[in-house]
Amino acid sequence: MLLALLVLLALPQFLGSYLLTVFIFIFFYAYLGQAWNLLGGYGGQISLGHAAFVGIGAYTSTYLAMTYQLSPWIGMLIGGAAAACLGAVIGYLGFRFGLRGFYFILLTVAFGEICRLVVSHVDALGGALGLFITFSGDPWQFQFSDNRYYYYVALGLMLISMGIAALIERSRMGAYLAAIREDEDASEALGVNAFGTKLAAIVLSAFLTGVGGTFYANYLFSLQPNTAFGIPLSVEIILRPIVGGSGTLMGPVLGSFILSPLAEVSRTYFARGGLSGVHLIVYGSLLIAVVLFFPRGAYPYLRGVFRRLPRRGAPPPFRHLPPGVARAKPAPERPRDP
Amino acid sequence: MTLALIGQAALNGFLFGGVYSLMAVGLSLIFGVMRVINIAHGDMMVWGSYLAFVLALRLGLDPFVSFVLCAAAIFCMGVVVQRALVNRVLNAPHEMQILLMLGVALVLENLALVVFGPDTRRTESAYGLATVWLGPIFVDVARLITFGLALALSCALYLFLFRSDLGKLIRAAADNGYGALVIGADVERIYMVAFGIGAACVGAAGALMSALLPFSPATGFAQTVTSFNIVIIGGMGSLLGAFLGGLLVAVAESLGAVLLVPSLKELVGFVLLVLILLFRPQGLFGGKTT
C-alpha cells in the first residue's frame, strides 16, 4: 500500500504529458466514483444523477471566482456545500416519500436533467454556451502552468475520498448502510434509522462530488451545461465503482484504473482512424462482459483469486449462487408501503 | 398568445402523443413482464427510425407503410438482445441489469453513429406537409395518421394480451413468473416474445416518429428518458397508463414549448415526473401490473 503510494508520488517525474493526463483522469474519476460509492455502493441507493452535483459545484466555484474573484480553493467548499444542499433536497424527498430502487434512480435522473435545463437558461451562468475560464496560471486561482500539480491535486482528492470511505466502512454508519443495502425493512426493524443514515450518505456523497466539480472546471477551463450536468457524465461516474466492485474501498480506484485508460486509448486509437463512435462500442461491450462474467466487480474477483478461495475462476452465473453469496433478489418494488 | 395558438399546441401535442404512447407501452410491457429496465429503449427506437429512413431512401417506401417492416426488424433485435443478454441477468441485482442495458445502449447508439453518421435525418413522407384547416386551427395530416396508427397498434397489442393464449400467458408470467412456470408455461419463450413485442412497439414508434421529428444517433438516450417519464407518470406496468401518460406528456410538453421557451419543454415533463414520484409514485393509472 505504502509502496504503491510512493510510486504514485514519484510517477510524474517519469511520465510524458499525455500519460500524465491519463493518470489525472484516472484519479479524478476514482474520486468521483468513490463519492458515488458512499451512497450507491455501501448504501445501495443508486443515483444516476451525480453529474448534477459535479455541475453545481463547478458552476458555484467558477461563478464566484469570475464575479467576486473568490479563490476556487474556497469556492470549492462552497460549491460542495451547494451540492450537499441539493443532495439533501433529493434525499429528503426521495427517502421521505419512500422511493426505492428504480424510482429513486429516476428521481435523481430527473433532478439532474432539471438542473441542466435550468442552468442552460440562466444568462448569468453563460446559458447553453457555458462559462469559460481564462488562464492566468495563478495557483491561488486553481490554475497551474504545469500539469504535474493537477496530478498531485487529483491524487490528493482520491486519497482523501479513500480515507473517508475507509472511515465510514469501519464506523457504525458503514454497518448501517450495509444493513440498509441488504434489507432495508429488516434493518429498520432492528432499529436502524434508515432515513437519517441514507440522508447523511447522500449529503456527504453530494458534497464530495461537488468539490470535485471545482477540479473539473479548473482542469478543463470551460463548463457547458450539457457536459457538466449531462447523463453521460453520471454514467461515467457510476461505471467505475460498479466495474471495480461497488461497496468496496478499492472498487472505484480499480475500476478507474481499468476503464479510464481503456476509454482514453480506444478514443485516441479509433478517432485517428476516423471512426468516432467505435470507442464507445468497445466501452459498451466491455460493460456487457463485466456484467456477465464479473458481476460483483473486478476487485472482489481478484481478491478471490489471490486468496485462492475454493470458487476459483469465473464466478458462477447469478441464478446458481447459493443464498447469502449474492444479494437476494429484491422483492417486487412497491413504491410506498400502504 | 391567442387561444387559437394554445389550442393548436394542445392538438399538435395530442396527435404527437400517439408515438410517445406507443414507445411507453413497449417499455411498460418489458418492465411489467421481466422487471428489467430497458435502458436501450430509445436507441432501439433510433434504429427503427434509421430503418424507415433507409427504406424511404432506397425503396421509396413511405414511413407510414414501412413501419411494419421496422417493427419486425426491431422485434428480431429485441429477441436477440433478450436471448443473448437479458435472459442471463434476470435474477441479478438491479444495478447489474441497468449496467448491462447501459452497455447495450452504448453499443446500439454508437453502432448507429458508425453506420449512419452523426447527421440529423428526417424521413420524407408524401404527407409531410399536408394540412387540413379546422376553423382557426389546422390539423397536420402526418400527425393525424401517426396518431391513428399508434392507436391501432396499441389496440392490437391490447387484444393480443387479453384475447390470445400467448398473450394471456405473458400476463400470467408478468403477474407471477414462478406460478407461470408451475402451470407448465414456457417462461423463457414468453420472456423472449414479450421483450420482442416491447422492442417492436418502439421500433414502430421510431419509424412513425422519423417522419415528424428529426433524429440522430444521439437522440436515443433522450427518448429513453422520455419513455421512463411517461411510464412512471402513467403507472409502471399499466399499459393503459402508459398510453394515456404518453398523450399527457406530449400535450404538456407542447404547451410548455408555447407558454415557456421552446427549449424548456422537456422541463415540463421532468417537473411532472418529480411531482408524480413524490405524491403518487404508483402513477396516475397505476395499480396492479398488466
XYZ file of C-alpha atoms in Angstrom:
628
model
C 0.000 0.000 0.000
C 2.732 2.391 1.045
C 4.836 1.257 -1.863
C 2.019 1.965 -4.302
C 1.648 5.425 -2.805
C 5.337 6.156 -3.189
C 5.254 5.001 -6.785
C 2.286 7.262 -7.491
C 4.021 10.196 -5.816
C 7.177 9.724 -7.844
C 5.471 8.866 -11.106
C 5.065 12.385 -12.610
C 8.832 12.702 -12.865
C 8.876 9.927 -15.428
C 5.656 10.467 -17.366
C 5.109 12.361 -20.559
C 2.311 14.907 -20.630
C -0.134 12.560 -22.349
C 0.268 9.792 -19.772
C 0.069 12.397 -17.059
C -3.337 13.426 -18.395
C -4.475 9.818 -18.398
C -3.453 9.462 -14.765
C -5.189 12.703 -13.807
C -8.416 11.341 -15.269
C -7.890 8.016 -13.517
C -7.568 9.736 -10.143
C -10.347 12.199 -10.758
C -12.872 9.576 -11.833
C -11.752 7.309 -8.995
C -12.510 10.219 -6.679
C -15.971 10.809 -8.146
C -16.602 7.083 -8.174
C -15.663 6.816 -4.516
C -18.025 9.671 -3.676
C -20.790 7.834 -5.522
C -19.758 4.585 -3.848
C -20.550 6.010 -0.400
C -24.217 6.256 -1.347
C -24.592 3.771 -4.180
C -22.076 1.110 -3.234
C -22.204 0.951 0.542
C -25.794 2.123 0.888
C -27.245 0.563 -2.255
C -29.059 3.768 -3.214
C -28.224 4.054 -6.898
C -28.036 7.600 -8.190
C -27.856 8.248 -11.907
C -27.827 11.999 -11.406
C -24.489 12.587 -9.777
C -23.455 14.857 -12.628
C -25.842 17.395 -11.101
C -23.560 17.647 -8.070
C -20.482 18.000 -10.256
C -22.241 20.723 -12.218
C -23.465 22.607 -9.151
C -20.032 22.515 -7.533
C -18.287 23.542 -10.728
C -20.675 26.377 -11.537
C -20.716 27.703 -7.983
C -16.964 27.983 -7.583
C -16.425 29.250 -11.124
C -19.171 31.860 -10.842
C -17.769 33.090 -7.512
C -14.267 33.204 -8.962
C -15.355 35.104 -12.061
C -17.664 37.555 -10.343
C -16.074 38.089 -6.932
C -12.531 36.854 -7.643
C -13.029 34.373 -4.844
C -10.373 31.702 -4.901
C -11.725 28.360 -6.153
C -9.941 26.765 -3.189
C -12.587 28.415 -1.006
C -15.249 28.237 -3.688
C -14.648 24.514 -3.779
C -16.084 24.142 -0.288
C -18.970 26.493 -1.049
C -19.668 24.532 -4.216
C -19.540 21.341 -2.216
C -21.976 22.815 0.283
C -24.317 23.872 -2.519
C -24.193 20.351 -3.946
C -24.802 18.961 -0.465
C -27.918 21.136 -0.206
C -29.226 19.724 -3.476
C -28.315 16.263 -2.215
C -30.274 16.935 0.958
C -33.314 18.040 -1.064
C -33.175 14.967 -3.307
C -32.514 12.706 -0.347
C -35.228 14.241 1.799
C -37.843 13.996 -0.944
C -36.748 10.595 -2.164
C -36.312 8.894 1.192
C -39.161 10.638 2.990
C -41.552 9.521 0.280
C -40.073 6.024 0.364
C -38.729 5.878 -3.190
C -36.571 2.831 -3.625
C -34.634 1.141 -6.384
C -35.644 2.215 -9.811
C -37.892 5.012 -8.551
C -35.012 6.619 -6.708
C -32.813 6.308 -9.806
C -35.432 8.130 -11.831
C -35.752 10.859 -9.229
C -32.015 11.518 -9.440
C -32.122 11.485 -13.245
C -34.995 13.952 -13.192
C -33.206 16.323 -10.811
C -30.046 16.144 -12.897
C -31.956 16.980 -16.049
C -33.884 19.772 -14.346
C -30.587 21.322 -13.203
C -29.173 21.012 -16.711
C -32.191 22.634 -18.318
C -32.409 25.441 -15.767
C -28.706 26.276 -15.939
C -28.791 26.362 -19.737
C -31.395 29.113 -19.444
C -29.676 31.321 -16.867
C -27.806 34.048 -18.695
C -25.601 34.911 -15.710
C -24.176 31.384 -15.956
C -23.494 31.660 -19.661
C -26.646 29.898 -20.813
C -26.206 26.953 -23.128
C -22.742 28.171 -24.151
C -21.460 27.867 -20.616
C -18.608 29.566 -18.813
C -15.043 29.873 -19.980
C -12.194 30.346 -17.553
C -9.305 32.456 -18.784
C -5.966 31.002 -17.945
C -3.878 33.029 -15.536
C -1.515 30.391 -14.207
C -2.188 31.571 -10.662
C -2.158 28.647 -8.193
C -4.427 30.653 -5.873
C -6.953 30.634 -8.709
C -6.581 26.849 -9.009
C -4.563 27.166 -12.182
C -1.209 25.606 -12.708
C 1.085 26.034 -15.660
C 2.448 22.540 -15.049
C 0.202 19.510 -15.403
C 2.059 17.802 -12.578
C 0.346 19.993 -9.996
C -3.042 18.886 -11.297
C -1.760 15.351 -10.937
C -0.996 15.868 -7.259
C -4.294 17.636 -6.605
C -6.196 14.797 -8.260
C -4.170 12.223 -6.368
C -4.854 14.087 -3.137
C -8.585 14.174 -3.833
C -8.608 10.448 -4.493
C -6.692 9.673 -1.310
C -8.995 11.904 0.764
C -12.049 10.152 -0.622
C -10.496 6.776 0.121
C -9.735 7.890 3.653
C -13.328 8.987 4.165
C -14.646 5.761 2.688
C -12.308 3.716 4.903
C -13.505 5.593 7.986
C -17.128 5.076 7.082
C -16.552 1.428 6.291
C -15.265 0.881 9.814
C -17.831 3.074 11.514
C -21.308 2.391 12.764
C -22.654 4.299 9.776
C -20.955 1.883 7.398
C -22.607 -1.051 9.109
C -25.965 0.717 8.980
C -25.518 1.441 5.279
C -24.662 -2.171 4.528
C -27.685 -3.313 6.525
C -29.932 -0.935 4.579
C -28.473 -2.130 1.303
C -29.074 -5.762 2.104
C -32.555 -5.416 3.536
C -33.959 -2.052 4.389
C -37.098 -3.267 6.143
C -35.212 -5.744 8.302
C -32.606 -3.153 9.249
C -35.338 -0.721 10.275
C -36.946 -3.429 12.343
C -33.633 -3.762 14.171
C -33.681 -0.082 14.980
C -31.525 1.374 12.226
C -32.570 4.911 11.388
C -32.665 4.233 7.651
C -33.922 7.687 6.721
C -31.240 9.537 8.652
C -28.436 7.252 7.526
C -29.364 7.459 3.865
C -29.762 11.218 4.127
C -26.321 11.579 5.714
C -24.841 9.376 2.987
C -26.328 11.365 0.124
C -25.303 14.695 1.676
C -21.724 13.508 2.140
C -21.626 11.960 -1.313
C -23.018 15.123 -2.900
C -20.568 17.309 -1.001
C -17.554 15.331 -2.189
C -18.877 15.228 -5.742
C -19.475 18.976 -5.659
C -15.908 19.578 -4.503
C -14.778 17.500 -7.453
C -16.745 19.830 -9.718
C -14.289 22.632 -8.991
C -11.422 20.474 -10.149
C -13.423 19.546 -13.230
C -13.996 23.193 -14.148
C -10.458 24.356 -13.495
C -8.849 21.460 -15.248
C -10.953 21.767 -18.394
C -11.187 25.599 -18.298
C -14.735 25.525 -19.559
C -18.160 24.482 -18.395
C -21.140 23.593 -20.546
C -24.471 22.587 -19.046
C -24.751 19.618 -21.392
C -21.434 18.125 -20.331
C -21.258 19.218 -16.691
C -24.838 18.195 -15.893
C -25.370 15.603 -18.611
C -26.320 11.988 -18.114
C -23.130 10.794 -19.882
C -21.080 12.217 -17.017
C -23.348 10.489 -14.498
C -22.796 7.269 -16.396
C -19.019 7.766 -16.291
C -19.235 8.278 -12.543
C -21.354 5.209 -11.893
C -19.346 2.873 -14.143
C -16.080 2.872 -12.267
C -17.278 1.678 -8.878
C -19.543 -0.936 -10.431
C -16.868 -2.308 -12.729
C -14.317 -2.260 -9.932
C -16.665 -3.601 -7.306
C -19.268 -1.383 -5.669
C -19.379 -1.222 -1.914
C -15.674 -1.913 -1.607
C -12.932 0.534 -0.757
C -10.695 -0.324 -3.685
C -13.505 -0.861 -6.208
C -13.764 2.678 -7.601
C -9.997 3.014 -7.806
C -9.524 -0.290 -9.542
C -12.464 0.426 -11.851
C -10.937 3.748 -12.787
C -7.560 2.159 -13.479
C -9.318 -0.281 -15.806
C -11.791 1.998 -17.552
C -10.091 5.369 -17.849
C -7.043 4.171 -19.792
C -9.251 1.923 -21.905
C -11.540 4.830 -22.764
C -8.565 7.056 -23.443
C -6.654 4.582 -25.587
C -9.612 3.434 -27.642
C -10.693 7.045 -28.099
C -7.324 8.089 -29.455
C -6.855 4.960 -31.482
C -10.229 4.887 -33.192
C -10.650 8.637 -33.543
C -7.417 8.651 -35.506
C -8.926 6.056 -37.818
C -11.870 8.368 -38.403
C -14.394 6.170 -36.594
C -15.678 8.405 -33.842
C -18.177 6.027 -32.309
C -16.117 2.859 -32.157
C -14.505 3.521 -28.808
C -17.916 3.687 -27.167
C -18.875 0.401 -28.790
C -15.799 -1.146 -27.196
C -16.755 0.503 -23.933
C -20.306 -0.828 -24.115
C -19.178 -4.336 -24.986
C -16.784 -4.299 -22.071
C -19.619 -3.318 -19.779
C -21.744 -6.183 -21.007
C -18.836 -8.558 -20.494
C -18.219 -7.307 -16.961
C -21.849 -7.796 -16.006
C -21.989 -11.278 -17.463
C -18.659 -12.589 -16.232
C -17.605 -10.467 -13.240
C -20.949 -9.445 -11.796
C -19.558 -8.396 -8.439
C -16.891 -6.247 -9.969
C -13.207 -6.752 -10.589
C -11.950 -6.220 -7.049
C -13.882 -8.982 -5.265
C -12.987 -11.269 -8.128
C -9.285 -10.524 -7.947
C -9.340 -10.835 -4.185
C -10.964 -14.213 -4.569
C -8.266 -15.333 -6.982
C -5.464 -14.161 -4.735
C -6.883 -15.758 -1.649
C -7.323 -18.996 -3.534
C -10.876 -19.420 -2.456
C -12.497 -22.699 -3.440
C -14.563 -20.862 -6.009
C -11.676 -20.019 -8.241
C -12.075 -18.979 -11.841
C -15.135 -17.304 -13.207
C -17.855 -16.842 -10.600
C -20.965 -18.845 -11.337
C -23.838 -17.068 -13.020
C -26.333 -15.373 -10.766
C -29.059 -17.911 -10.582
C -26.856 -20.666 -9.225
C -25.264 -18.692 -6.440
C -26.017 -20.140 -3.041
C -28.138 -17.876 -0.861
C -26.128 -15.369 1.056
C -23.379 -15.075 -1.523
C -25.303 -12.920 -3.914
C -27.678 -10.278 -2.810
C -31.131 -11.761 -2.584
C -33.361 -10.831 -5.454
C -35.142 -7.654 -4.447
C -38.805 -8.087 -3.774
C -41.060 -6.602 -6.433
C -40.908 -2.915 -5.898
C -43.623 -1.262 -4.032
C -43.222 2.438 -4.281
C -44.726 3.122 -0.917
C -45.886 0.980 1.907
C -49.584 1.222 2.457
C -50.746 34.458 -27.114
C -54.117 33.721 -28.537
C -56.448 30.958 -27.555
C -56.094 29.503 -31.051
C -52.336 29.192 -30.586
C -52.761 27.311 -27.325
C -55.415 25.118 -28.871
C -53.117 24.472 -31.792
C -50.265 23.494 -29.489
C -52.514 21.204 -27.474
C -53.798 19.486 -30.614
C -50.319 19.075 -32.070
C -49.113 17.623 -28.792
C -52.084 15.310 -28.531
C -51.644 13.905 -32.034
C -47.908 13.565 -31.490
C -48.613 11.796 -28.219
C -49.604 8.631 -30.064
C -45.948 7.906 -30.780
C -44.982 8.653 -27.204
C -47.692 6.292 -26.043
C -46.513 3.524 -28.319
C -42.937 3.724 -27.108
C -44.026 3.884 -23.483
C -46.321 0.885 -23.945
C -43.322 -1.090 -25.196
C -41.224 -0.109 -22.203
C -44.043 -0.809 -19.805
C -44.589 -4.272 -21.261
C -40.910 -5.180 -20.905
C -40.745 -3.906 -17.363
C -44.055 -5.430 -16.391
C -43.126 -8.907 -17.581
C -39.429 -9.118 -16.762
C -38.862 -6.344 -14.200
C -35.967 -5.301 -16.400
C -35.443 -1.670 -17.208
C -34.712 -1.385 -20.892
C -32.228 1.480 -20.995
C -31.582 0.737 -24.666
C -35.229 1.543 -25.470
C -34.545 4.898 -27.111
C -31.649 3.506 -29.087
C -33.833 0.707 -30.448
C -36.206 3.474 -31.450
C -33.451 5.323 -33.302
C -32.647 2.128 -35.165
C -36.310 1.920 -36.154
C -36.117 5.497 -37.393
C -32.999 4.827 -39.442
C -34.526 1.716 -40.981
C -37.526 3.770 -42.059
C -35.168 6.391 -43.412
C -33.182 3.869 -45.439
C -36.327 2.164 -46.731
C -37.703 5.517 -47.840
C -34.442 6.466 -49.493
C -33.732 3.190 -51.278
C -37.148 1.710 -51.971
C -39.264 4.825 -51.771
C -41.422 3.307 -49.053
C -43.477 5.752 -47.059
C -42.761 5.501 -43.306
C -46.481 5.019 -42.758
C -46.159 1.771 -44.697
C -42.651 0.684 -43.822
C -43.228 0.894 -40.082
C -44.412 -2.726 -40.238
C -41.022 -3.821 -41.556
C -39.218 -1.677 -38.992
C -41.267 -3.178 -36.186
C -40.438 -6.670 -37.429
C -36.724 -5.864 -37.617
C -36.620 -4.349 -34.142
C -38.642 -7.321 -32.877
C -35.767 -9.523 -34.008
C -33.265 -7.161 -32.399
C -35.207 -7.367 -29.141
C -35.357 -11.152 -29.276
C -31.608 -11.375 -29.825
C -30.840 -8.936 -27.009
C -33.169 -10.818 -24.677
C -31.862 -14.255 -25.570
C -28.188 -13.390 -25.542
C -28.038 -10.936 -22.655
C -31.115 -10.027 -20.637
C -32.058 -13.639 -20.016
C -28.812 -14.163 -18.142
C -29.291 -11.360 -15.640
C -32.982 -11.770 -14.842
C -32.194 -12.607 -11.225
C -29.281 -10.211 -10.864
C -29.421 -7.088 -8.701
C -30.976 -4.020 -10.275
C -27.762 -2.117 -10.794
C -26.285 -5.009 -12.754
C -29.269 -5.103 -15.087
C -29.048 -1.367 -15.538
C -25.355 -1.598 -16.284
C -25.926 -4.356 -18.825
C -28.637 -2.388 -20.614
C -26.420 0.675 -20.494
C -23.790 -1.350 -22.319
C -26.370 -2.404 -24.902
C -27.473 1.209 -25.271
C -23.904 2.397 -25.803
C -23.281 -0.281 -28.411
C -26.527 0.380 -30.297
C -26.140 4.148 -30.243
C -22.588 4.133 -31.470
C -23.196 1.411 -33.996
C -25.794 3.761 -35.463
C -23.217 6.533 -35.345
C -20.671 4.456 -37.237
C -23.172 3.145 -39.800
C -25.290 6.236 -40.430
C -23.060 9.099 -39.339
C -23.816 11.870 -36.864
C -26.045 13.972 -39.151
C -29.603 14.727 -38.216
C -32.051 12.977 -40.532
C -35.718 13.091 -41.256
C -37.716 10.623 -43.313
C -39.563 12.091 -46.262
C -43.232 11.277 -46.387
C -45.814 12.115 -49.027
C -47.995 13.535 -46.261
C -45.212 15.532 -44.632
C -46.617 18.945 -45.431
C -50.323 18.244 -45.858
C -52.664 20.044 -43.511
C -56.394 20.330 -43.025
C -57.867 23.522 -41.592
C -60.480 23.234 -38.882
C -61.658 26.801 -38.311
C -58.808 28.732 -36.676
C -56.527 25.735 -36.159
C -55.045 23.257 -38.587
C -54.538 19.528 -38.380
C -51.205 18.148 -39.501
C -52.149 15.139 -41.648
C -48.899 13.284 -40.911
C -49.548 13.600 -37.198
C -53.131 12.505 -37.634
C -52.083 9.348 -39.500
C -49.374 8.667 -36.943
C -51.855 9.001 -34.137
C -54.291 6.666 -35.858
C -51.627 4.035 -36.475
C -50.259 4.264 -32.940
C -53.765 3.891 -31.544
C -54.429 0.913 -33.807
C -51.188 -0.780 -32.799
C -51.882 -0.235 -29.123
C -55.368 -1.704 -29.515
C -53.918 -4.669 -31.376
C -51.456 -5.226 -28.547
C -54.286 -4.998 -26.035
C -56.302 -7.591 -27.930
C -53.249 -9.822 -28.199
C -52.543 -9.659 -24.480
C -56.135 -10.137 -23.352
C -57.597 -12.419 -26.014
C -54.876 -14.716 -27.331
C -53.455 -17.666 -25.406
C -49.869 -16.481 -25.699
C -50.917 -13.019 -24.554
C -52.652 -14.488 -21.533
C -49.522 -16.464 -20.728
C -47.461 -13.291 -20.978
C -49.766 -11.625 -18.485
C -49.587 -14.644 -16.243
C -45.794 -14.581 -16.305
C -45.859 -10.857 -15.562
C -48.121 -11.446 -12.602
C -46.135 -14.344 -11.161
C -43.230 -15.812 -13.101
C -42.835 -18.751 -10.745
C -46.520 -19.536 -10.872
C -46.438 -19.484 -14.655
C -43.557 -21.947 -14.539
C -45.546 -24.199 -12.247
C -48.516 -24.430 -14.591
C -46.162 -25.504 -17.334
C -45.703 -22.290 -19.276
C -42.501 -21.931 -21.257
C -41.410 -18.853 -19.370
C -38.169 -18.405 -21.296
C -40.071 -18.252 -24.555
C -42.653 -15.921 -23.049
C -39.936 -13.551 -21.904
C -38.365 -13.633 -25.335
C -41.631 -12.833 -27.083
C -42.527 -10.125 -24.582
C -39.197 -8.393 -24.996
C -39.526 -8.685 -28.761
C -43.002 -7.168 -28.724
C -41.851 -4.330 -26.491
C -38.995 -3.675 -28.893
C -41.335 -3.913 -31.887
C -43.579 -1.242 -30.336
C -40.695 1.156 -30.002
C -39.396 0.219 -33.463
C -42.750 1.113 -34.982
C -42.817 4.296 -32.898
C -39.360 5.155 -34.215
C -40.416 4.647 -37.812
C -43.546 6.752 -37.359
C -41.727 9.481 -35.471
C -38.995 9.699 -38.088
C -41.474 11.471 -40.360
C -42.419 14.006 -37.690
C -39.199 14.897 -35.921
C -35.551 14.989 -36.968
C -33.442 12.309 -35.334
C -29.799 11.346 -34.952
C -27.978 8.604 -33.020
C -27.656 10.975 -30.086
C -31.429 11.372 -29.634
C -31.719 7.795 -28.378
C -30.962 8.422 -24.756
C -33.304 11.383 -24.553
C -36.075 9.157 -25.905
C -35.249 6.528 -23.298
C -35.581 9.103 -20.547
C -38.838 10.399 -22.011
C -40.200 6.847 -22.139
C -39.366 6.376 -18.453
C -41.025 9.657 -17.664
C -44.209 8.570 -19.342
C -44.233 5.105 -17.844
C -43.763 6.428 -14.320
C -46.347 9.151 -14.811
C -48.840 6.692 -16.235
C -48.063 3.961 -13.741
C -45.394 1.289 -14.002
C -46.616 -1.848 -15.723
C -50.003 -0.418 -16.638
C -50.457 -0.387 -20.412
C -53.433 1.950 -20.289
C -51.446 4.228 -18.009
C -48.516 4.248 -20.427
C -50.839 5.094 -23.298
C -52.626 7.938 -21.518
C -49.365 9.097 -19.964
C -47.862 9.433 -23.422
C -50.678 11.696 -24.525
C -50.474 13.708 -21.312
C -46.711 14.251 -21.523
C -46.873 15.154 -25.212
C -49.602 17.740 -24.604
C -47.775 19.136 -21.562
C -44.506 19.442 -23.489
C -46.243 21.028 -26.438
C -47.995 23.560 -24.222
C -44.753 24.170 -22.337
C -42.995 24.967 -25.596
C -45.608 27.624 -26.378
C -46.081 29.087 -22.912
C -42.396 28.952 -21.851
C -39.290 28.884 -24.014
C -39.341 26.112 -26.659
C -36.079 24.666 -25.380
C -37.577 24.360 -21.904
C -40.298 21.973 -22.998
C -38.513 18.954 -21.551
C -38.516 20.660 -18.171
C -42.297 20.332 -18.029
C -42.022 16.576 -18.354
C -39.402 16.302 -15.609
C -41.272 18.529 -13.194
C -44.351 16.419 -13.832
C -42.255 13.322 -13.135
C -40.929 14.631 -9.829
C -44.418 15.601 -8.678
C -45.789 12.191 -9.612
C -42.893 10.388 -7.934
C -43.466 12.275 -4.730
C -47.216 12.355 -4.456
C -48.435 9.403 -6.433
C -45.500 7.080 -7.041
C -47.715 4.313 -8.357
C -48.522 6.654 -11.259
C -51.763 8.234 -12.359
C -53.316 4.999 -13.552
C -51.104 2.581 -11.677
C -52.484 -0.298 -9.778
C -51.724 -3.879 -10.413
C -49.349 -4.860 -13.153
C -50.733 -5.935 -16.506
